[in-house]
């Protein structure tokens, strides 16, 4: 990834001005006219790439603490950095996304960044440049676009950047010190953050909030009966009050309305063996998964095959077209399978990409019926770059933490360099 220090070439006032904190390492060199454009280009009103807002309940305190982390003098833009930290599946991304949506009008730009690795961060920043200056960015290399975006952020105050799923706090050092905007990071990591960055530890929901969230997933706007609420409280307690577990259980019940909450709870308990006791997030999701997967197998076996393939790929923004070999290149069947998986809250979809929660991936990898590599016969028909990325990732014996994400499937190669400079 580029270390974001900048140099300008050619005439112009910016060419003699070095902006930002000096950072050792490779330097991306941009022509002076591009540095000037970073100053002059204005963001369209409401510029954002925020994913849709999921259901968010019981997080008023966390949202208030997040709001308090960003200082603003009267008439000035808010600035600051904060981290939302917690276990996988506890709802860190949901809280960050809820804050961003609810305070969208307080910022000039709200940009969601996949922060699983430095390369992913760079790609997300490059995408921002593509939205701001498409004529140039469409021809530029990724590192040049990312460097331009960083320069733009230093010229223009009032933005909000959300770095989702930070694996290493050190990856944020080039960005967290930016003085003219707000940075929110989500991470499982509790240590390693700068002392000046507040870390908001997020726990599971309390029982009342967990029950309400489950009821809304199951019943929508319909008010639960006293019996349904009592059954929801019991199920929520069994699921450890973990938001991702409540979402997936609620999605199952919403898709199978003839199955009552208590009936589902009994079936879930019947599938529980001694190895899955307790409320460890992975075990909790495994309990739900075992019940859901049997239903998916009956309704659409291809959906299970697609899900088993997704378990071994990088979790975010997988091009849907690259899953066609799982269905003998029948993309309609793939879309139908993905639609069913989304209905059960196993994946999230955009028009062209699919993402799967990291905790779901970890759970799937540990299932003996679906574990292992992507079947070789399917990989044989995939593009070479896809086969390289879609590799088996083994788990050492006894390891219980989530695997580091695999580099994203099918990432486009960098465009030819058109500006002076070097990068490594």
mmCIF file of C-alpha atoms in Angstrom:
data_model
loop_
_atom_site.group_PDB
_atom_site.id
_atom_site.type_symbol
_atom_site.label_atom_id
_atom_site.label_comp_id
_atom_site.label_asym_id
_atom_site.label_seq_id
_atom_site.Cartn_x
_atom_site.Cartn_y
_atom_site.Cartn_z
ATOM 1 C CA UNK A 1 0.000 0.000 0.000
ATOM 2 C CA UNK A 2 1.067 3.551 -0.660
ATOM 3 C CA UNK A 3 2.459 5.597 2.203
ATOM 4 C CA UNK A 4 0.647 8.835 1.618
ATOM 5 C CA UNK A 5 3.294 11.507 1.217
ATOM 6 C CA UNK A 6 2.955 13.659 -1.873
ATOM 7 C CA UNK A 7 5.174 15.501 -4.269
ATOM 8 C CA UNK A 8 4.092 17.741 -7.107
ATOM 9 C CA UNK A 9 5.764 18.266 -10.451
ATOM 10 C CA UNK A 10 5.389 21.134 -12.872
ATOM 11 C CA UNK A 11 4.382 24.767 -12.420
ATOM 12 C CA UNK A 12 1.765 25.980 -9.996
ATOM 13 C CA UNK A 13 1.503 27.165 -6.447
ATOM 14 C CA UNK A 14 0.830 23.719 -5.050
ATOM 15 C CA UNK A 15 4.052 22.349 -6.509
ATOM 16 C CA UNK A 16 6.044 24.190 -3.881
ATOM 17 C CA UNK A 17 3.781 23.121 -1.031
ATOM 18 C CA UNK A 18 3.981 19.773 0.750
ATOM 19 C CA UNK A 19 0.730 19.022 2.500
ATOM 20 C CA UNK A 20 0.200 16.815 5.508
ATOM 21 C CA UNK A 21 2.453 14.824 7.770
ATOM 22 C CA UNK A 22 5.681 13.544 6.242
ATOM 23 C CA UNK A 23 5.675 9.752 6.090
ATOM 24 C CA UNK A 24 8.732 7.661 5.363
ATOM 25 C CA UNK A 25 8.634 5.145 2.562
ATOM 26 C CA UNK A 26 7.599 5.236 -1.093
ATOM 27 C CA UNK A 27 6.107 8.469 -2.375
ATOM 28 C CA UNK A 28 3.347 8.778 -4.947
ATOM 29 C CA UNK A 29 4.173 11.674 -7.252
ATOM 30 C CA UNK A 30 1.293 13.538 -8.871
ATOM 31 C CA UNK A 31 1.475 16.398 -11.377
ATOM 32 C CA UNK A 32 0.783 19.844 -9.940
ATOM 33 C CA UNK A 33 -2.438 20.178 -11.912
ATOM 34 C CA UNK A 34 -3.803 17.129 -10.111
ATOM 35 C CA UNK A 35 -2.906 18.581 -6.729
ATOM 36 C CA UNK A 36 -4.652 21.764 -7.765
ATOM 37 C CA UNK A 37 -7.687 19.749 -8.834
ATOM 38 C CA UNK A 38 -7.794 18.127 -5.398
ATOM 39 C CA UNK A 39 -8.164 21.618 -4.006
ATOM 40 C CA UNK A 40 -10.696 22.798 -6.580
ATOM 41 C CA UNK A 41 -12.995 19.788 -7.070
ATOM 42 C CA UNK A 42 -16.101 20.022 -4.909
ATOM 43 C CA UNK A 43 -18.025 16.976 -3.731
ATOM 44 C CA UNK A 44 -21.554 16.567 -5.086
ATOM 45 C CA UNK A 45 -24.199 17.155 -2.454
ATOM 46 C CA UNK A 46 -24.821 14.036 -0.411
ATOM 47 C CA UNK A 47 -21.861 12.060 -1.771
ATOM 48 C CA UNK A 48 -21.887 8.682 -0.046
ATOM 49 C CA UNK A 49 -21.356 4.978 -0.598
ATOM 50 C CA UNK A 50 -22.968 3.891 2.668
ATOM 51 C CA UNK A 51 -24.610 0.458 2.627
ATOM 52 C CA UNK A 52 -28.313 0.391 3.537
ATOM 53 C CA UNK A 53 -29.060 0.880 7.213
ATOM 54 C CA UNK A 54 -29.869 -2.419 8.955
ATOM 55 C CA UNK A 55 -32.206 -2.710 11.905
ATOM 56 C CA UNK A 56 -30.457 -1.159 14.911
ATOM 57 C CA UNK A 57 -32.017 -1.359 18.371
ATOM 58 C CA UNK A 58 -30.690 -0.960 21.873
ATOM 59 C CA UNK A 59 -27.600 1.030 20.995
ATOM 60 C CA UNK A 60 -28.582 4.528 22.116
ATOM 61 C CA UNK A 61 -25.765 4.688 24.664
ATOM 62 C CA UNK A 62 -23.125 3.566 22.165
ATOM 63 C CA UNK A 63 -24.351 6.068 19.585
ATOM 64 C CA UNK A 64 -24.315 8.873 22.153
ATOM 65 C CA UNK A 65 -20.755 8.003 23.163
ATOM 66 C CA UNK A 66 -19.752 7.957 19.522
ATOM 67 C CA UNK A 67 -21.305 11.372 19.007
ATOM 68 C CA UNK A 68 -19.418 12.689 22.014
ATOM 69 C CA UNK A 69 -16.102 11.585 20.520
ATOM 70 C CA UNK A 70 -16.351 14.197 17.780
ATOM 71 C CA UNK A 71 -15.687 17.737 18.909
ATOM 72 C CA UNK A 72 -17.072 20.734 17.049
ATOM 73 C CA UNK A 73 -16.879 24.417 17.845
ATOM 74 C CA UNK A 74 -19.939 26.473 16.891
ATOM 75 C CA UNK A 75 -19.971 27.026 13.152
ATOM 76 C CA UNK A 76 -17.162 24.532 12.507
ATOM 77 C CA UNK A 77 -17.001 20.968 11.235
ATOM 78 C CA UNK A 78 -16.752 18.104 13.711
ATOM 79 C CA UNK A 79 -13.419 16.280 13.833
ATOM 80 C CA UNK A 80 -11.985 13.292 15.662
ATOM 81 C CA UNK A 81 -11.394 9.549 15.622
ATOM 82 C CA UNK A 82 -13.165 6.759 17.505
ATOM 83 C CA UNK A 83 -13.126 2.961 17.474
ATOM 84 C CA UNK A 84 -16.102 0.645 17.990
ATOM 85 C CA UNK A 85 -14.669 -2.604 19.357
ATOM 86 C CA UNK A 86 -16.250 -5.950 20.122
ATOM 87 C CA UNK A 87 -16.588 -9.627 19.298
ATOM 88 C CA UNK A 88 -17.562 -10.798 15.849
ATOM 89 C CA UNK A 89 -21.313 -10.589 15.301
ATOM 90 C CA UNK A 90 -21.953 -8.157 18.144
ATOM 91 C CA UNK A 91 -23.062 -5.369 15.787
ATOM 92 C CA UNK A 92 -20.044 -3.083 15.448
ATOM 93 C CA UNK A 93 -20.668 -2.311 11.782
ATOM 94 C CA UNK A 94 -24.368 -1.758 12.440
ATOM 95 C CA UNK A 95 -23.619 0.862 15.100
ATOM 96 C CA UNK A 96 -21.111 2.668 12.875
ATOM 97 C CA UNK A 97 -23.502 2.561 9.944
ATOM 98 C CA UNK A 98 -26.415 3.789 12.050
ATOM 99 C CA UNK A 99 -24.338 6.742 13.222
ATOM 100 C CA UNK A 100 -23.332 7.563 9.655
ATOM 101 C CA UNK A 101 -26.902 7.460 8.362
ATOM 102 C CA UNK A 102 -28.374 9.425 11.246
ATOM 103 C CA UNK A 103 -25.718 12.141 11.015
ATOM 104 C CA UNK A 104 -25.302 12.102 7.252
ATOM 105 C CA UNK A 105 -26.308 15.756 6.884
ATOM 106 C CA UNK A 106 -23.559 16.787 9.298
ATOM 107 C CA UNK A 107 -20.878 15.789 6.773
ATOM 108 C CA UNK A 108 -19.921 16.722 3.236
ATOM 109 C CA UNK A 109 -18.992 13.136 2.338
ATOM 110 C CA UNK A 110 -19.714 9.843 4.104
ATOM 111 C CA UNK A 111 -17.485 7.049 2.805
ATOM 112 C CA UNK A 112 -17.528 3.390 3.843
ATOM 113 C CA UNK A 113 -14.095 1.742 3.644
ATOM 114 C CA UNK A 114 -13.318 -1.958 3.721
ATOM 115 C CA UNK A 115 -10.372 -1.923 6.134
ATOM 116 C CA UNK A 116 -9.565 -5.628 6.281
ATOM 117 C CA UNK A 117 -6.098 -4.894 4.847
ATOM 118 C CA UNK A 118 -4.055 -1.908 3.620
ATOM 119 C CA UNK A 119 -4.780 -2.953 0.040
ATOM 120 C CA UNK A 120 -8.524 -2.907 0.693
ATOM 121 C CA UNK A 121 -8.256 0.554 2.237
ATOM 122 C CA UNK A 122 -6.387 1.796 -0.808
ATOM 123 C CA UNK A 123 -9.039 0.380 -3.140
ATOM 124 C CA UNK A 124 -11.815 2.095 -1.184
ATOM 125 C CA UNK A 125 -10.029 5.453 -1.314
ATOM 126 C CA UNK A 126 -9.402 4.967 -5.024
ATOM 127 C CA UNK A 127 -13.150 4.484 -5.449
ATOM 128 C CA UNK A 128 -13.721 7.860 -3.777
ATOM 129 C CA UNK A 129 -11.444 9.518 -6.336
ATOM 130 C CA UNK A 130 -13.399 7.813 -9.103
ATOM 131 C CA UNK A 131 -16.586 9.466 -7.839
ATOM 132 C CA UNK A 132 -14.980 12.893 -7.469
ATOM 133 C CA UNK A 133 -12.858 13.122 -10.620
ATOM 134 C CA UNK A 134 -13.982 10.294 -12.933
ATOM 135 C CA UNK A 135 -12.370 11.541 -16.149
ATOM 136 C CA UNK A 136 -8.869 11.270 -14.716
ATOM 137 C CA UNK A 137 -9.405 8.508 -12.156
ATOM 138 C CA UNK A 138 -10.792 6.126 -14.744
ATOM 139 C CA UNK A 139 -7.342 6.032 -16.377
ATOM 140 C CA UNK A 140 -5.142 6.260 -13.275
ATOM 141 C CA UNK A 141 -3.529 3.520 -11.222
ATOM 142 C CA UNK A 142 -5.131 2.588 -7.917
ATOM 143 C CA UNK A 143 -2.339 4.066 -5.797
ATOM 144 C CA UNK A 144 -2.535 7.375 -7.683
ATOM 145 C CA UNK A 145 -6.285 7.567 -7.208
ATOM 146 C CA UNK A 146 -5.915 6.784 -3.502
ATOM 147 C CA UNK A 147 -3.193 9.421 -3.130
ATOM 148 C CA UNK A 148 -5.380 11.988 -4.880
ATOM 149 C CA UNK A 149 -8.292 11.106 -2.575
ATOM 150 C CA UNK A 150 -6.103 11.642 0.479
ATOM 151 C CA UNK A 151 -5.038 14.999 -0.878
ATOM 152 C CA UNK A 152 -8.673 15.922 -1.497
ATOM 153 C CA UNK A 153 -9.561 15.017 2.100
ATOM 154 C CA UNK A 154 -6.826 17.326 3.373
ATOM 155 C CA UNK A 155 -8.159 20.232 1.317
ATOM 156 C CA UNK A 156 -11.851 19.744 2.172
ATOM 157 C CA UNK A 157 -13.141 19.541 5.766
ATOM 158 C CA UNK A 158 -16.351 18.009 7.034
ATOM 159 C CA UNK A 159 -16.117 14.417 5.810
ATOM 160 C CA UNK A 160 -16.800 11.140 7.609
ATOM 161 C CA UNK A 161 -14.746 8.008 6.887
ATOM 162 C CA UNK A 162 -15.818 4.640 8.281
ATOM 163 C CA UNK A 163 -13.084 1.990 8.343
ATOM 164 C CA UNK A 164 -14.896 -1.310 8.761
ATOM 165 C CA UNK A 165 -13.246 -4.423 10.205
ATOM 166 C CA UNK A 166 -9.779 -3.078 10.939
ATOM 167 C CA UNK A 167 -7.449 -6.042 11.428
ATOM 168 C CA UNK A 168 -4.413 -4.018 12.542
ATOM 169 C CA UNK A 169 -4.728 -0.576 14.194
ATOM 170 C CA UNK A 170 -1.426 0.394 12.556
ATOM 171 C CA UNK A 171 -3.200 0.335 9.182
ATOM 172 C CA UNK A 172 -5.091 3.487 10.203
ATOM 173 C CA UNK A 173 -2.101 5.619 11.141
ATOM 174 C CA UNK A 174 -1.967 7.495 7.815
ATOM 175 C CA UNK A 175 -5.640 8.446 8.198
ATOM 176 C CA UNK A 176 -6.579 8.709 11.872
ATOM 177 C CA UNK A 177 -4.481 11.837 12.363
ATOM 178 C CA UNK A 178 -6.240 13.747 9.578
ATOM 179 C CA UNK A 179 -7.417 16.983 11.235
ATOM 180 C CA UNK A 180 -10.340 17.970 9.037
ATOM 181 C CA UNK A 181 -12.901 15.197 9.371
ATOM 182 C CA UNK A 182 -14.256 12.320 11.420
ATOM 183 C CA UNK A 183 -12.967 8.741 11.401
ATOM 184 C CA UNK A 184 -14.852 5.761 12.816
ATOM 185 C CA UNK A 185 -13.155 2.363 12.916
ATOM 186 C CA UNK A 186 -14.727 -0.982 13.752
ATOM 187 C CA UNK A 187 -12.515 -3.801 14.966
ATOM 188 C CA UNK A 188 -12.297 -6.898 17.109
ATOM 189 C CA UNK A 189 -8.955 -5.597 18.378
ATOM 190 C CA UNK A 190 -9.134 -4.043 21.840
ATOM 191 C CA UNK A 191 -5.482 -2.975 22.068
ATOM 192 C CA UNK A 192 -2.994 -1.232 19.838
ATOM 193 C CA UNK A 193 -4.964 1.973 19.339
ATOM 194 C CA UNK A 194 -3.388 5.392 19.959
ATOM 195 C CA UNK A 195 -3.985 6.683 23.474
ATOM 196 C CA UNK A 196 -5.894 9.669 22.104
ATOM 197 C CA UNK A 197 -8.423 7.474 20.259
ATOM 198 C CA UNK A 198 -11.436 6.513 22.394
ATOM 199 C CA UNK A 199 -12.309 2.816 22.156
ATOM 200 C CA UNK A 200 -16.013 2.107 22.624
ATOM 201 C CA UNK A 201 -16.399 -1.507 23.755
ATOM 202 C CA UNK A 202 -19.629 -2.990 22.420
ATOM 203 C CA UNK A 203 -21.242 -5.908 24.226
ATOM 204 C CA UNK A 204 -24.272 -8.057 23.517
ATOM 205 C CA UNK A 205 -27.740 -6.568 23.901
ATOM 206 C CA UNK A 206 -29.620 -6.729 27.161
ATOM 207 C CA UNK A 207 -32.460 -9.243 27.194
ATOM 208 C CA UNK A 208 -35.293 -6.767 26.631
ATOM 209 C CA UNK A 209 -33.527 -5.183 23.655
ATOM 210 C CA UNK A 210 -32.553 -8.570 22.241
ATOM 211 C CA UNK A 211 -36.161 -9.750 22.481
ATOM 212 C CA UNK A 212 -37.426 -6.630 20.739
ATOM 213 C CA UNK A 213 -34.866 -7.000 17.952
ATOM 214 C CA UNK A 214 -35.810 -10.645 17.425
ATOM 215 C CA UNK A 215 -39.519 -9.794 17.317
ATOM 216 C CA UNK A 216 -38.953 -7.081 14.732
ATOM 217 C CA UNK A 217 -36.992 -9.470 12.524
ATOM 218 C CA UNK A 218 -39.756 -12.064 12.804
ATOM 219 C CA UNK A 219 -42.905 -9.935 12.857
ATOM 220 C CA UNK A 220 -41.900 -6.667 11.229
ATOM 221 C CA UNK A 221 -44.212 -3.876 12.351
ATOM 222 C CA UNK A 222 -46.722 -6.279 13.903
ATOM 223 C CA UNK A 223 -46.730 -6.043 17.689
ATOM 224 C CA UNK A 224 -45.929 -9.354 19.403
ATOM 225 C CA UNK A 225 -48.460 -11.014 21.650
ATOM 226 C CA UNK A 226 -47.475 -11.500 25.297
ATOM 227 C CA UNK A 227 -46.831 -15.172 24.531
ATOM 228 C CA UNK A 228 -44.664 -14.364 21.517
ATOM 229 C CA UNK A 229 -42.696 -11.868 23.571
ATOM 230 C CA UNK A 230 -42.132 -14.457 26.298
ATOM 231 C CA UNK A 231 -40.987 -17.011 23.710
ATOM 232 C CA UNK A 232 -38.731 -14.407 22.090
ATOM 233 C CA UNK A 233 -37.085 -13.668 25.435
ATOM 234 C CA UNK A 234 -36.327 -17.354 25.934
ATOM 235 C CA UNK A 235 -34.897 -17.742 22.426
ATOM 236 C CA UNK A 236 -32.876 -14.531 22.707
ATOM 237 C CA UNK A 237 -31.365 -15.799 25.950
ATOM 238 C CA UNK A 238 -30.494 -19.123 24.310
ATOM 239 C CA UNK A 239 -28.749 -17.241 21.495
ATOM 240 C CA UNK A 240 -26.607 -15.256 23.901
ATOM 241 C CA UNK A 241 -28.316 -11.958 22.922
ATOM 242 C CA UNK A 242 -25.877 -11.777 19.996
ATOM 243 C CA UNK A 243 -27.257 -9.498 17.237
ATOM 244 C CA UNK A 244 -26.089 -11.598 14.277
ATOM 245 C CA UNK A 245 -27.647 -14.698 15.821
ATOM 246 C CA UNK A 246 -30.913 -12.860 16.461
ATOM 247 C CA UNK A 247 -30.937 -11.593 12.884
ATOM 248 C CA UNK A 248 -30.393 -15.027 11.366
ATOM 249 C CA UNK A 249 -32.889 -16.757 13.640
ATOM 250 C CA UNK A 250 -35.409 -14.014 12.924
ATOM 251 C CA UNK A 251 -34.835 -14.338 9.185
ATOM 252 C CA UNK A 252 -35.480 -18.079 9.365
ATOM 253 C CA UNK A 253 -38.726 -17.576 11.251
ATOM 254 C CA UNK A 254 -39.841 -14.804 8.897
ATOM 255 C CA UNK A 255 -39.255 -17.110 5.916
ATOM 256 C CA UNK A 256 -41.118 -19.965 7.632
ATOM 257 C CA UNK A 257 -44.094 -18.252 9.297
ATOM 258 C CA UNK A 258 -45.854 -21.529 10.136
ATOM 259 C CA UNK A 259 -43.049 -22.374 12.560
ATOM 260 C CA UNK A 260 -43.557 -20.633 15.876
ATOM 261 C CA UNK A 261 -40.775 -19.146 17.971
ATOM 262 C CA UNK A 262 -41.036 -21.831 20.663
ATOM 263 C CA UNK A 263 -41.124 -24.628 18.083
ATOM 264 C CA UNK A 264 -37.987 -23.235 16.471
ATOM 265 C CA UNK A 265 -36.323 -22.970 19.860
ATOM 266 C CA UNK A 266 -37.081 -26.633 20.631
ATOM 267 C CA UNK A 267 -35.681 -27.748 17.276
ATOM 268 C CA UNK A 268 -32.615 -25.604 17.803
ATOM 269 C CA UNK A 269 -32.062 -27.135 21.226
ATOM 270 C CA UNK A 270 -32.457 -30.632 19.794
ATOM 271 C CA UNK A 271 -29.613 -29.946 17.372
ATOM 272 C CA UNK A 272 -27.345 -28.697 20.139
ATOM 273 C CA UNK A 273 -24.597 -31.126 21.129
ATOM 274 C CA UNK A 274 -22.127 -30.830 23.987
ATOM 275 C CA UNK A 275 -19.500 -29.256 21.739
ATOM 276 C CA UNK A 276 -21.745 -26.274 21.139
ATOM 277 C CA UNK A 277 -22.594 -25.421 24.740
ATOM 278 C CA UNK A 278 -22.179 -21.817 25.835
ATOM 279 C CA UNK A 279 -22.525 -18.487 24.094
ATOM 280 C CA UNK A 280 -19.271 -18.235 22.192
ATOM 281 C CA UNK A 281 -20.271 -16.304 19.032
ATOM 282 C CA UNK A 282 -19.032 -18.980 16.629
ATOM 283 C CA UNK A 283 -20.872 -21.725 18.500
ATOM 284 C CA UNK A 284 -24.035 -19.656 18.696
ATOM 285 C CA UNK A 285 -24.042 -19.061 14.945
ATOM 286 C CA UNK A 286 -23.254 -22.751 14.376
ATOM 287 C CA UNK A 287 -26.426 -23.723 16.226
ATOM 288 C CA UNK A 288 -28.563 -21.567 13.949
ATOM 289 C CA UNK A 289 -26.624 -22.540 10.850
ATOM 290 C CA UNK A 290 -27.260 -26.263 11.358
ATOM 291 C CA UNK A 291 -30.996 -25.711 11.403
ATOM 292 C CA UNK A 292 -31.053 -23.191 8.562
ATOM 293 C CA UNK A 293 -28.810 -25.226 6.285
ATOM 294 C CA UNK A 294 -31.126 -28.233 6.371
ATOM 295 C CA UNK A 295 -33.989 -26.033 5.197
ATOM 296 C CA UNK A 296 -31.851 -24.448 2.489
ATOM 297 C CA UNK A 297 -30.803 -27.901 1.281
ATOM 298 C CA UNK A 298 -34.444 -28.859 0.807
ATOM 299 C CA UNK A 299 -35.411 -25.618 -0.912
ATOM 300 C CA UNK A 300 -32.366 -24.992 -3.095
ATOM 301 C CA UNK A 301 -29.277 -27.233 -2.857
ATOM 302 C CA UNK A 302 -27.367 -24.799 -5.072
ATOM 303 C CA UNK A 303 -27.705 -22.152 -2.353
ATOM 304 C CA UNK A 304 -25.779 -24.415 0.016
ATOM 305 C CA UNK A 305 -23.135 -25.041 -2.643
ATOM 306 C CA UNK A 306 -22.750 -21.312 -3.270
ATOM 307 C CA UNK A 307 -22.520 -20.643 0.457
ATOM 308 C CA UNK A 308 -19.826 -23.282 0.912
ATOM 309 C CA UNK A 309 -17.824 -21.611 -1.861
ATOM 310 C CA UNK A 310 -18.264 -18.150 -0.336
ATOM 311 C CA UNK A 311 -16.917 -19.449 2.965
ATOM 312 C CA UNK A 312 -13.444 -19.745 1.464
ATOM 313 C CA UNK A 313 -13.241 -16.427 -0.346
ATOM 314 C CA UNK A 314 -12.550 -12.927 0.885
ATOM 315 C CA UNK A 315 -15.774 -11.810 2.566
ATOM 316 C CA UNK A 316 -16.507 -8.490 0.878
ATOM 317 C CA UNK A 317 -17.628 -7.428 -2.596
ATOM 318 C CA UNK A 318 -17.237 -10.754 -4.402
ATOM 319 C CA UNK A 319 -18.393 -10.300 -8.029
ATOM 320 C CA UNK A 320 -21.545 -12.350 -8.534
ATOM 321 C CA UNK A 321 -20.482 -13.299 -12.059
ATOM 322 C CA UNK A 322 -17.507 -15.196 -10.666
ATOM 323 C CA UNK A 323 -19.853 -17.622 -8.908
ATOM 324 C CA UNK A 324 -21.367 -18.798 -12.202
ATOM 325 C CA UNK A 325 -19.207 -21.970 -12.350
ATOM 326 C CA UNK A 326 -20.957 -23.253 -9.213
ATOM 327 C CA UNK A 327 -24.109 -23.541 -11.357
ATOM 328 C CA UNK A 328 -22.547 -24.607 -14.660
ATOM 329 C CA UNK A 329 -22.489 -20.954 -15.743
ATOM 330 C CA UNK A 330 -26.238 -20.466 -15.267
ATOM 331 C CA UNK A 331 -26.206 -16.978 -13.748
ATOM 332 C CA UNK A 332 -29.979 -16.959 -13.247
ATOM 333 C CA UNK A 333 -29.677 -19.973 -10.954
ATOM 334 C CA UNK A 334 -26.859 -18.253 -9.068
ATOM 335 C CA UNK A 335 -28.952 -15.109 -8.561
ATOM 336 C CA UNK A 336 -31.881 -17.208 -7.364
ATOM 337 C CA UNK A 337 -29.636 -19.016 -4.882
ATOM 338 C CA UNK A 338 -28.151 -15.746 -3.639
ATOM 339 C CA UNK A 339 -31.615 -14.261 -3.243
ATOM 340 C CA UNK A 340 -32.577 -17.144 -0.987
ATOM 341 C CA UNK A 341 -29.373 -16.774 1.026
ATOM 342 C CA UNK A 342 -30.084 -13.076 1.478
ATOM 343 C CA UNK A 343 -33.622 -13.821 2.633
ATOM 344 C CA UNK A 344 -32.107 -15.981 5.367
ATOM 345 C CA UNK A 345 -29.568 -13.240 6.237
ATOM 346 C CA UNK A 346 -26.642 -15.450 5.255
ATOM 347 C CA UNK A 347 -25.270 -12.920 2.742
ATOM 348 C CA UNK A 348 -25.740 -9.299 1.713
ATOM 349 C CA UNK A 349 -26.094 -8.293 -1.924
ATOM 350 C CA UNK A 350 -25.655 -5.361 -4.229
ATOM 351 C CA UNK A 351 -26.557 -5.478 -7.905
ATOM 352 C CA UNK A 352 -23.180 -6.967 -8.846
ATOM 353 C CA UNK A 353 -21.504 -8.220 -5.655
ATOM 354 C CA UNK A 354 -22.098 -10.464 -2.672
ATOM 355 C CA UNK A 355 -20.619 -10.249 0.825
ATOM 356 C CA UNK A 356 -20.777 -12.663 3.744
ATOM 357 C CA UNK A 357 -20.174 -11.948 7.415
ATOM 358 C CA UNK A 358 -16.775 -13.092 8.635
ATOM 359 C CA UNK A 359 -18.287 -14.920 11.582
ATOM 360 C CA UNK A 360 -20.560 -16.872 9.235
ATOM 361 C CA UNK A 361 -17.515 -17.776 7.139
ATOM 362 C CA UNK A 362 -15.606 -18.973 10.186
ATOM 363 C CA UNK A 363 -18.543 -21.114 11.256
ATOM 364 C CA UNK A 364 -18.949 -22.617 7.801
ATOM 365 C CA UNK A 365 -15.266 -23.478 7.556
ATOM 366 C CA UNK A 366 -15.543 -25.484 10.752
ATOM 367 C CA UNK A 367 -18.479 -27.588 9.571
ATOM 368 C CA UNK A 368 -17.374 -31.087 8.538
ATOM 369 C CA UNK A 369 -20.113 -31.319 5.919
ATOM 370 C CA UNK A 370 -19.053 -28.150 4.138
ATOM 371 C CA UNK A 371 -15.449 -27.644 5.226
ATOM 372 C CA UNK A 372 -12.485 -27.969 2.926
ATOM 373 C CA UNK A 373 -11.444 -26.437 -0.328
ATOM 374 C CA UNK A 374 -13.690 -25.175 -3.075
ATOM 375 C CA UNK A 375 -14.266 -28.276 -5.253
ATOM 376 C CA UNK A 376 -11.506 -28.548 -7.829
ATOM 377 C CA UNK A 377 -13.941 -29.314 -10.622
ATOM 378 C CA UNK A 378 -15.634 -25.984 -10.127
ATOM 379 C CA UNK A 379 -12.410 -24.053 -9.858
ATOM 380 C CA UNK A 380 -11.178 -25.500 -13.139
ATOM 381 C CA UNK A 381 -13.632 -23.371 -15.077
ATOM 382 C CA UNK A 382 -12.907 -20.148 -13.225
ATOM 383 C CA UNK A 383 -10.690 -17.346 -14.538
ATOM 384 C CA UNK A 384 -7.040 -17.825 -13.610
ATOM 385 C CA UNK A 385 -6.997 -14.826 -11.253
ATOM 386 C CA UNK A 386 -10.055 -16.166 -9.470
ATOM 387 C CA UNK A 387 -8.516 -19.614 -8.989
ATOM 388 C CA UNK A 388 -5.434 -18.017 -7.488
ATOM 389 C CA UNK A 389 -7.510 -16.107 -4.934
ATOM 390 C CA UNK A 390 -10.002 -18.872 -4.171
ATOM 391 C CA UNK A 391 -7.585 -21.056 -2.263
ATOM 392 C CA UNK A 392 -8.083 -23.278 0.722
ATOM 393 C CA UNK A 393 -7.132 -21.737 4.029
ATOM 394 C CA UNK A 394 -6.341 -24.328 6.686
ATOM 395 C CA UNK A 395 -6.909 -23.747 10.380
ATOM 396 C CA UNK A 396 -4.249 -24.919 12.847
ATOM 397 C CA UNK A 397 -5.445 -27.429 15.404
ATOM 398 C CA UNK A 398 -6.999 -25.762 18.407
ATOM 399 C CA UNK A 399 -7.246 -22.330 16.821
ATOM 400 C CA UNK A 400 -10.550 -20.650 17.591
ATOM 401 C CA UNK A 401 -10.022 -17.127 16.328
ATOM 402 C CA UNK A 402 -11.189 -16.018 12.926
ATOM 403 C CA UNK A 403 -8.879 -16.446 9.971
ATOM 404 C CA UNK A 404 -7.371 -13.418 8.317
ATOM 405 C CA UNK A 405 -9.355 -12.577 5.172
ATOM 406 C CA UNK A 406 -8.170 -13.885 1.840
ATOM 407 C CA UNK A 407 -7.373 -11.149 -0.718
ATOM 408 C CA UNK A 408 -10.520 -10.244 -2.604
ATOM 409 C CA UNK A 409 -11.568 -12.550 -5.386
ATOM 410 C CA UNK A 410 -11.124 -11.242 -8.889
ATOM 411 C CA UNK A 411 -9.607 -7.868 -8.056
ATOM 412 C CA UNK A 412 -8.964 -5.936 -11.226
ATOM 413 C CA UNK A 413 -5.313 -5.402 -12.150
ATOM 414 C CA UNK A 414 -4.021 -1.856 -11.713
ATOM 415 C CA UNK A 415 -4.404 0.413 -14.703
ATOM 416 C CA UNK A 416 -1.209 1.480 -16.503
ATOM 417 C CA UNK A 417 0.594 4.289 -14.713
ATOM 418 C CA UNK A 418 0.094 7.674 -16.300
ATOM 419 C CA UNK A 419 1.688 9.987 -13.759
ATOM 420 C CA UNK A 420 5.309 10.262 -12.713
ATOM 421 C CA UNK A 421 6.353 8.521 -9.565
ATOM 422 C CA UNK A 422 6.901 5.149 -7.992
ATOM 423 C CA UNK A 423 5.060 2.880 -5.616
ATOM 424 C CA UNK A 424 5.598 -0.395 -3.876
#
